[in-house]
Short mmCIF file of C-alpha atoms and ligand atoms in Angstrom, two decimals:
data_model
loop_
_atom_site.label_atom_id
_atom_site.label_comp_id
_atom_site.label_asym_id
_atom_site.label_seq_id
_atom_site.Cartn_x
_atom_site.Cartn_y
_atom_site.Cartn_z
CA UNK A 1301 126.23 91.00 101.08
CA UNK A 1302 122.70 92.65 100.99
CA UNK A 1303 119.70 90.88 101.43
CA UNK A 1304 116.28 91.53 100.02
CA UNK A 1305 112.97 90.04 101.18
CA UNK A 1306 111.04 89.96 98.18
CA UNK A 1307 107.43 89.21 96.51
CA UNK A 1308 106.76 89.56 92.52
CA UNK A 1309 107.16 92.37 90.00
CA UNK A 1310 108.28 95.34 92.68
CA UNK A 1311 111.17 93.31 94.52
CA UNK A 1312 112.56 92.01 91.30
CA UNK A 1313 112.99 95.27 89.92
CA UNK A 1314 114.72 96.52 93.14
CA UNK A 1315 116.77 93.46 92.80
CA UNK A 1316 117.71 94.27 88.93
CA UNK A 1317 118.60 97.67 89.67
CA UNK A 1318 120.77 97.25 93.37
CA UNK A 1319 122.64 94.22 90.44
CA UNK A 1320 123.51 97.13 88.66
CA UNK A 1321 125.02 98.94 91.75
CA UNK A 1322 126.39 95.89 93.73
CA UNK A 1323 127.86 92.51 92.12
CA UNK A 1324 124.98 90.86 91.28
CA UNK A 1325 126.59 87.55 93.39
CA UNK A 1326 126.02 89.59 96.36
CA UNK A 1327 122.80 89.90 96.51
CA UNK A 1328 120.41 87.23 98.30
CA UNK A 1329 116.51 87.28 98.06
CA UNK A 1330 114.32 85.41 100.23
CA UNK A 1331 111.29 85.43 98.34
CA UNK A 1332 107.32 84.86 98.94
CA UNK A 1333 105.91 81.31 98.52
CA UNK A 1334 102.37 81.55 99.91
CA UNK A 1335 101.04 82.65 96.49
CA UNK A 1336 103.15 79.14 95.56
CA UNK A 1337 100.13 76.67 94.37
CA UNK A 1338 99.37 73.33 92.57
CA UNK A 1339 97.60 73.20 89.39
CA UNK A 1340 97.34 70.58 86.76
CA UNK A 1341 99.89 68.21 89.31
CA UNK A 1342 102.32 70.99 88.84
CA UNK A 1343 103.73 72.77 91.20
CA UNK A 1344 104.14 76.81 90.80
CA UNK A 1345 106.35 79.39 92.41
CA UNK A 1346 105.00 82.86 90.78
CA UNK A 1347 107.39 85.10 93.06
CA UNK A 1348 110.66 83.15 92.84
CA UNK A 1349 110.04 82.82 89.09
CA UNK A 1350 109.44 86.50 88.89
CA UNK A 1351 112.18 87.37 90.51
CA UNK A 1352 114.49 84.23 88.31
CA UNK A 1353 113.12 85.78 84.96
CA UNK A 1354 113.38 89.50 86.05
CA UNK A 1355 116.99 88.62 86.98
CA UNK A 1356 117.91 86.71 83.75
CA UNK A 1357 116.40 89.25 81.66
CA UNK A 1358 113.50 87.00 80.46
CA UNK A 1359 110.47 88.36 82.08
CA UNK A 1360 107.82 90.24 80.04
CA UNK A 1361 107.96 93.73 81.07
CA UNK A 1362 104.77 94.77 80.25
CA UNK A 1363 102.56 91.82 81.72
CA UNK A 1364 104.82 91.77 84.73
CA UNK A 1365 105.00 87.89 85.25
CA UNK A 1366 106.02 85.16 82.80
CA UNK A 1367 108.72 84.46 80.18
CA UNK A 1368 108.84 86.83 77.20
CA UNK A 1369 107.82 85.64 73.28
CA UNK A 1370 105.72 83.78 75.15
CA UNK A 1371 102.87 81.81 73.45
CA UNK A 1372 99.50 79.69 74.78
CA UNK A 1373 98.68 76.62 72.75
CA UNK A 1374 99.05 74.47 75.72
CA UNK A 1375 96.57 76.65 77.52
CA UNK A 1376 94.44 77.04 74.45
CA UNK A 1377 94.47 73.44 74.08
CA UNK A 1378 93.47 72.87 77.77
CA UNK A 1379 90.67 75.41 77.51
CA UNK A 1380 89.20 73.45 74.72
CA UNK A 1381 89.32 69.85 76.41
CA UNK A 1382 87.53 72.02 79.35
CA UNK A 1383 90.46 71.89 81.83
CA UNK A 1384 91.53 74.58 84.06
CA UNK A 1385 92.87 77.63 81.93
CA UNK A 1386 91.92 80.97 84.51
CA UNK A 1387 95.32 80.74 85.47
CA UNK A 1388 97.57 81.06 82.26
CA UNK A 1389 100.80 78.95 82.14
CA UNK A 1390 102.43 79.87 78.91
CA UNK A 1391 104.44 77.56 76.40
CA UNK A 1392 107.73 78.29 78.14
CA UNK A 1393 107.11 78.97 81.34
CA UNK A 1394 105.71 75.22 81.35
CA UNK A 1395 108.96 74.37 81.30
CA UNK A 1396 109.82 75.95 84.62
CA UNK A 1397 106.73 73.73 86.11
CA UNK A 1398 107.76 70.81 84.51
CA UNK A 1399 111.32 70.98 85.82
CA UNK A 1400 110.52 71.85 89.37
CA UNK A 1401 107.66 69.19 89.61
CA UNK A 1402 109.98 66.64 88.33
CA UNK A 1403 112.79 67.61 90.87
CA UNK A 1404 110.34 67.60 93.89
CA UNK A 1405 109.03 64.27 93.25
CA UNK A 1406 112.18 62.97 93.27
CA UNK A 1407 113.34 64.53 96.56
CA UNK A 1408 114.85 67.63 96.10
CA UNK A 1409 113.56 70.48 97.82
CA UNK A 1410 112.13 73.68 96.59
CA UNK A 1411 115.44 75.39 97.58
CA UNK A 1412 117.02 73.01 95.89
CA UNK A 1413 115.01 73.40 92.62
CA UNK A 1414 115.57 77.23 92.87
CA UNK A 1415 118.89 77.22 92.69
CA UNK A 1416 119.38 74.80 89.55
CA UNK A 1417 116.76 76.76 87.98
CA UNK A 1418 118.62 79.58 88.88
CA UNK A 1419 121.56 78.94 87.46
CA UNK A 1420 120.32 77.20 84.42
CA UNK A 1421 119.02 81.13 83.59
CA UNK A 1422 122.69 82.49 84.44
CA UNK A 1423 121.45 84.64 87.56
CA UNK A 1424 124.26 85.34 89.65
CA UNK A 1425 122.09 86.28 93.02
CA UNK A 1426 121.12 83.59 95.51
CA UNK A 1427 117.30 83.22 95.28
CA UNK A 1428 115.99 81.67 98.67
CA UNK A 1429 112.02 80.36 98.79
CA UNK A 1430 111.26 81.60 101.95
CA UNK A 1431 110.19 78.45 103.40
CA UNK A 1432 110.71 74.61 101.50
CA UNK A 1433 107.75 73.56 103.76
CA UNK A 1434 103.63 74.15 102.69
CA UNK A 1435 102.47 77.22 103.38
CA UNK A 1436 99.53 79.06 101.64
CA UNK A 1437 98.30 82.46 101.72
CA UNK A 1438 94.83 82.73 102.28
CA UNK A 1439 92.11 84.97 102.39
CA UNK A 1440 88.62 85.42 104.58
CA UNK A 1441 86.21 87.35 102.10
CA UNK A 1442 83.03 88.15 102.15
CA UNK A 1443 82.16 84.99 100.44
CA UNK A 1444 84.13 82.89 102.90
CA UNK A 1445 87.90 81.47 102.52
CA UNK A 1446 89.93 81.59 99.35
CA UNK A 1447 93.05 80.39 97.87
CA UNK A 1448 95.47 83.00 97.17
CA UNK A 1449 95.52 82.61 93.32
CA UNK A 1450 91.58 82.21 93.54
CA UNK A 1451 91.52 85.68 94.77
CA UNK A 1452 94.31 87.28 93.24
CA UNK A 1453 93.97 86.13 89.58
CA UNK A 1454 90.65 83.94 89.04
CA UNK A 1455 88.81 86.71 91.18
CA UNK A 1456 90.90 89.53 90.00
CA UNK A 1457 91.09 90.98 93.97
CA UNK A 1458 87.55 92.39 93.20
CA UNK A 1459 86.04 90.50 96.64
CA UNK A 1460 86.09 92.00 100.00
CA UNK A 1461 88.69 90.74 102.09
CA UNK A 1462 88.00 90.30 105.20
CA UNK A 1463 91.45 88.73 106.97
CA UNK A 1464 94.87 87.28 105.78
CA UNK A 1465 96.81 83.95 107.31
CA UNK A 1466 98.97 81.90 106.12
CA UNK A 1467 97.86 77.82 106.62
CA UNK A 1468 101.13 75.82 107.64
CA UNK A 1469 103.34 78.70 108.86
CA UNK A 1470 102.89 77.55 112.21
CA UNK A 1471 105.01 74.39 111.62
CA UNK A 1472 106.62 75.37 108.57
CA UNK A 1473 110.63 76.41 109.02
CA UNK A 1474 112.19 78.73 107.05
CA UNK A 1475 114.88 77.92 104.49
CA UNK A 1476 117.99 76.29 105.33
CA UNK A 1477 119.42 79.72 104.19
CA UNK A 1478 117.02 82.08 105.43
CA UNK A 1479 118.52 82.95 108.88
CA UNK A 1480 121.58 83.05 108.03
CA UNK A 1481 121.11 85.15 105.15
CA UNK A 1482 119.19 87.72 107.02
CA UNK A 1483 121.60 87.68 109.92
CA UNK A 1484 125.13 87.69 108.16
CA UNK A 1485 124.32 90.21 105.14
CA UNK A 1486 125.74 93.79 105.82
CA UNK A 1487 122.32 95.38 104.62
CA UNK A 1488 118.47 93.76 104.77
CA UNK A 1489 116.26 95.88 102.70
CA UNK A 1490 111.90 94.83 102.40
CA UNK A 1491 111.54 95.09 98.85
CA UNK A 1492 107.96 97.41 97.76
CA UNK A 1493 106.09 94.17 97.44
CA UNK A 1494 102.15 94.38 98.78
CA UNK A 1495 103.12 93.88 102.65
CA UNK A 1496 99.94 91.84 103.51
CA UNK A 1497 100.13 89.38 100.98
CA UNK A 1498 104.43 89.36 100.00
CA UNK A 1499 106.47 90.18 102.97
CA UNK A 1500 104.03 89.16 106.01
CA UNK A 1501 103.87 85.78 104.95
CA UNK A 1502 107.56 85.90 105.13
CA UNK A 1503 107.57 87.75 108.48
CA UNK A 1504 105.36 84.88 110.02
CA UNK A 1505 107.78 82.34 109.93
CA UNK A 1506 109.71 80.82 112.83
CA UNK A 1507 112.37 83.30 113.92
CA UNK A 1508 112.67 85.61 110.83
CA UNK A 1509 110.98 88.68 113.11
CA UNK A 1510 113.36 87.86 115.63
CA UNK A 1511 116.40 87.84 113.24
CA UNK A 1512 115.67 91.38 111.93
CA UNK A 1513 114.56 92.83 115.46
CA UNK A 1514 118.27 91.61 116.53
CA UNK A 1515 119.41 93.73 113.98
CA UNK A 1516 117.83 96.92 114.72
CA UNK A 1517 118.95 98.15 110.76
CA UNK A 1518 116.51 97.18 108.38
CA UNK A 1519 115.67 99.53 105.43
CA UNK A 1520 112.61 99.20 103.60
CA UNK A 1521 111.00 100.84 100.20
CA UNK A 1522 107.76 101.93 100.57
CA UNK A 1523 105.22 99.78 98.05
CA UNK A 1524 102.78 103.06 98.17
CA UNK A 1525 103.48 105.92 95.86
CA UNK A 1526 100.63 108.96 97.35
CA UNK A 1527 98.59 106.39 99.00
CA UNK A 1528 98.61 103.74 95.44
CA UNK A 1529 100.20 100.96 94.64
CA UNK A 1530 101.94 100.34 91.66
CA UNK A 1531 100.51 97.23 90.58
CA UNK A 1532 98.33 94.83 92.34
CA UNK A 1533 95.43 95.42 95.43
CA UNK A 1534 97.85 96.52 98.18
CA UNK A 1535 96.26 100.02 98.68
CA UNK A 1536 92.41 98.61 98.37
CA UNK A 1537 93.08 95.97 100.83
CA UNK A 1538 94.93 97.77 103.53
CA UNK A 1539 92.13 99.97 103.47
CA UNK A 1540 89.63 96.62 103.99
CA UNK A 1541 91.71 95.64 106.88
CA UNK A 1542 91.85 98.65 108.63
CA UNK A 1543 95.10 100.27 107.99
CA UNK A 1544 96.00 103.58 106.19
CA UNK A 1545 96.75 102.96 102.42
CA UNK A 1546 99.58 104.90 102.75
CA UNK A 1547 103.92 105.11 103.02
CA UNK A 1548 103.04 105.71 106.85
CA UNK A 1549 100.44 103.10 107.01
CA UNK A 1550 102.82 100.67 105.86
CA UNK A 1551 105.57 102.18 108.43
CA UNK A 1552 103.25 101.77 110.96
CA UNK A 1553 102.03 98.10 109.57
CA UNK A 1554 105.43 96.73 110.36
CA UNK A 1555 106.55 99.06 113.19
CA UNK A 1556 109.75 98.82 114.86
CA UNK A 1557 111.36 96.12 112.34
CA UNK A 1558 112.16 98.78 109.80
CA UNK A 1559 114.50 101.25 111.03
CA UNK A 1560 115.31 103.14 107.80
CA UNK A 1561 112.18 103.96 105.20
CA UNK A 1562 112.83 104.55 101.49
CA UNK A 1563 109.49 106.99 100.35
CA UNK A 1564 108.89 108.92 97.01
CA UNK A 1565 109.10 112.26 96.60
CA UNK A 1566 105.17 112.10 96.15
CA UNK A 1567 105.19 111.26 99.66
CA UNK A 1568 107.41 114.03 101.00
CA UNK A 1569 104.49 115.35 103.43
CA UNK A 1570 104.55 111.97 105.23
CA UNK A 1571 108.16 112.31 106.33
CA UNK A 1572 107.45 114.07 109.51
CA UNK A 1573 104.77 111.44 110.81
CA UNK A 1574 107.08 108.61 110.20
CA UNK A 1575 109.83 110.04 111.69
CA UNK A 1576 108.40 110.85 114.46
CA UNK A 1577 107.23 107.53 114.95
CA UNK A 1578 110.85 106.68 115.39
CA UNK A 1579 112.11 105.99 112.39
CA UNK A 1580 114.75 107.42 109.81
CA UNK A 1581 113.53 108.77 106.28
CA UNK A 1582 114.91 109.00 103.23
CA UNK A 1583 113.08 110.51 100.47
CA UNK A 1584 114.16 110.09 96.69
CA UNK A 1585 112.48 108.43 93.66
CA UNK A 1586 111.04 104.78 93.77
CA UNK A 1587 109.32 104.51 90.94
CA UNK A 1588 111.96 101.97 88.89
CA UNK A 1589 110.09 103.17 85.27
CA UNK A 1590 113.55 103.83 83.71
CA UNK A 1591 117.32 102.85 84.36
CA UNK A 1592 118.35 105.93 85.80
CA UNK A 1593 115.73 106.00 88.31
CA UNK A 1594 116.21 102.24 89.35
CA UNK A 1595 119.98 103.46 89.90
CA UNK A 1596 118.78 106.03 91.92
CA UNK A 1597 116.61 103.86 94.35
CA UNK A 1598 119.46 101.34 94.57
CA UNK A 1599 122.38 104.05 95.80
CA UNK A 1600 119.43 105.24 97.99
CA UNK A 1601 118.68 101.96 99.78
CA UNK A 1602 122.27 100.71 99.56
CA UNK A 1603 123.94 104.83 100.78
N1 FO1 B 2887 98.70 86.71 86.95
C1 FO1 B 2887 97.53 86.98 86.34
O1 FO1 B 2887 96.97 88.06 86.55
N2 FO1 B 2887 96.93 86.06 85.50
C2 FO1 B 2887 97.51 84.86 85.23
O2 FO1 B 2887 96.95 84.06 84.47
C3 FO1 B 2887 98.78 84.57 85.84
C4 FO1 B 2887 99.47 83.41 85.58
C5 FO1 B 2887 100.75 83.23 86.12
C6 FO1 B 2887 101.49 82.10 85.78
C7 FO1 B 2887 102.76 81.91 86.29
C8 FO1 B 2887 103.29 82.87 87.17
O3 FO1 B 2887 104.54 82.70 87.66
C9 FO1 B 2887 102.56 83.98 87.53
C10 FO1 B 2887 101.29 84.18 87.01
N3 FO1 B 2887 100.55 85.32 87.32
C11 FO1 B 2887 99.34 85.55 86.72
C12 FO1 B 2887 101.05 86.29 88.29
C13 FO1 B 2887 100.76 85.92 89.74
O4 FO1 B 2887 99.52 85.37 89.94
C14 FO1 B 2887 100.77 87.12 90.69
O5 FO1 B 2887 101.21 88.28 90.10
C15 FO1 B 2887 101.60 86.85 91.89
O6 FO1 B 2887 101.29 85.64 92.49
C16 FO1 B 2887 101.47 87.97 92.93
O7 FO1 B 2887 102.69 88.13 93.52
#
């Protein structure tokens, strides 16, 4: 069992190609939900549905979130009457909303909802929210606190951020699964999602630092390829906060919880540094742009 703690576009690609390595029912992924938010009464999971459409072959590979043959008239419709349309909801990703608002209202929980959805889409892996509790990503910017989506799509991460937390993680529990998961698979792999934004607020709750600093084995792919990421402001706001945008920055941004790093061959030169800062290196191709590299990524992380 291997399992993957993932955020959007990067993890479910990981996820797609370690499928093609692995049986895909062996793979778990405890995914992201503080960019999770509520919008027109509906609630919306845009990493677990990543990660569900990626996995079921559904997503649009060029936008990098939503269903594909997608169209708007619901949104164009909305935008007319005035309503809130920054935040794009296509015709059949609705349906997603729709379903998992409907299920939570009547009591079932977000874990719950993933898993039908799931396996209404025929993916084989176990996708785990992260936590069925509220909690929220949010950032201090220049222009004072904002929602995640606020910043990320409304805002286009063009505002100076300032700090990250995550509002509710203090009392919020992970998954029923979570634990477990993390503790009984034979590999954990950190998926190159934006660390500050996917896998911290994952990392901050109850336990799940503890879990993988018990195991001591955790292999992670770096999200930086020479100092960029590959989508999304990872790079820009690392450097706001402080850190070094680069495969060793992140190394050193999550420390001794990742024994084993995963870099690009870009990245070569930084092998040394992170080594000697104690952990293992191994340096191959993680830039999933074709089959064969995806492959190539997956026998890395899984070898
Ligand atoms: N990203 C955008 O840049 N613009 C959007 O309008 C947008 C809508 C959207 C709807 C559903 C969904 O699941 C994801 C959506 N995303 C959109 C992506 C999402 O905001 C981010 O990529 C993730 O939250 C970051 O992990």
């Amino acid at each position: 069992m291997i399992t993957v703690l993932a955020g959007g576009v990067g993890a479910a690609r990981l996820l797609r190609a370690l499928g093609a390595v692995v049986e895909p029912t062996e793979l778990t992924a405890v995914i992201n939900v503080g960019d999770d938010l509520v919008l027109h009464g509906l609630t919306i999971c845009p990493d677990v549905d990543t990660v569900t459409y990626t996995l079921a072959g559904l997503n649009d590979e060029a936008r990098g979130w939503g269903l594909t043959g997608e169209s708007w008239r619901v949104m164009d419709e909305l935008a007319a009457l005035g309503g809130e349309a920054w935040f794009r909801l296509g015709d059949r990703d609705l349906a997603t909303h729709l379903y998992r608002s409907q299920r939570l209202a009547e009591g079932a929980t977000k874990t719950e909802v993933t898993a039908e959805i799931a396996r209404a889409r025929g993916v084989a892996a176990t996708l785990l929210p992260a936590s069925d509790d509220p909690v929220a990503t949010t950032l201090e910017t220049l222009e004072g606190p904002m929602a995640f989506q606020e910043y990320f799509v409304r805002r286009r991460h063009e505002v100076r951020v300032t700090a990250v937390s995550v509002t509710g993680v203090a009392t919020a529990r992970p998954g029923p699964d979570v634990l477990g998961a993390i503790e009984r698979a034979e590999r954990v792999v950190v998926a190159p999602s934006n660390p500050l934004l996917s896998i911290d607020p994952i990392l901050a709750l109850g336990g799940v630092r503890e879990a993988l600093a018990r195991r001591g084995d955790v292999v992670a792919v770096s999200p930086l390829v020479g100092g960029a990421a590959l989508k999304g402001p990872a790079d820009r706001l690392m450097r706001e906060l402080g850190l070094e945008a680069s495969a060793a920055g992140v190394a050193a941004h999550y420390g001794e919880l990742v024994a084993t790093w995963v870099i690009d061959e870009i990245d070569a030169g930084l092998a040394g540094r992170i080594e000697a800062a104690g952990h293992e290196v191994r340096v191959t191709t993680t830039v999933m742009d074709d089959p064969a590299r995806a492959r190539a990524l997956a026998e890395a992380v899984l070898s």
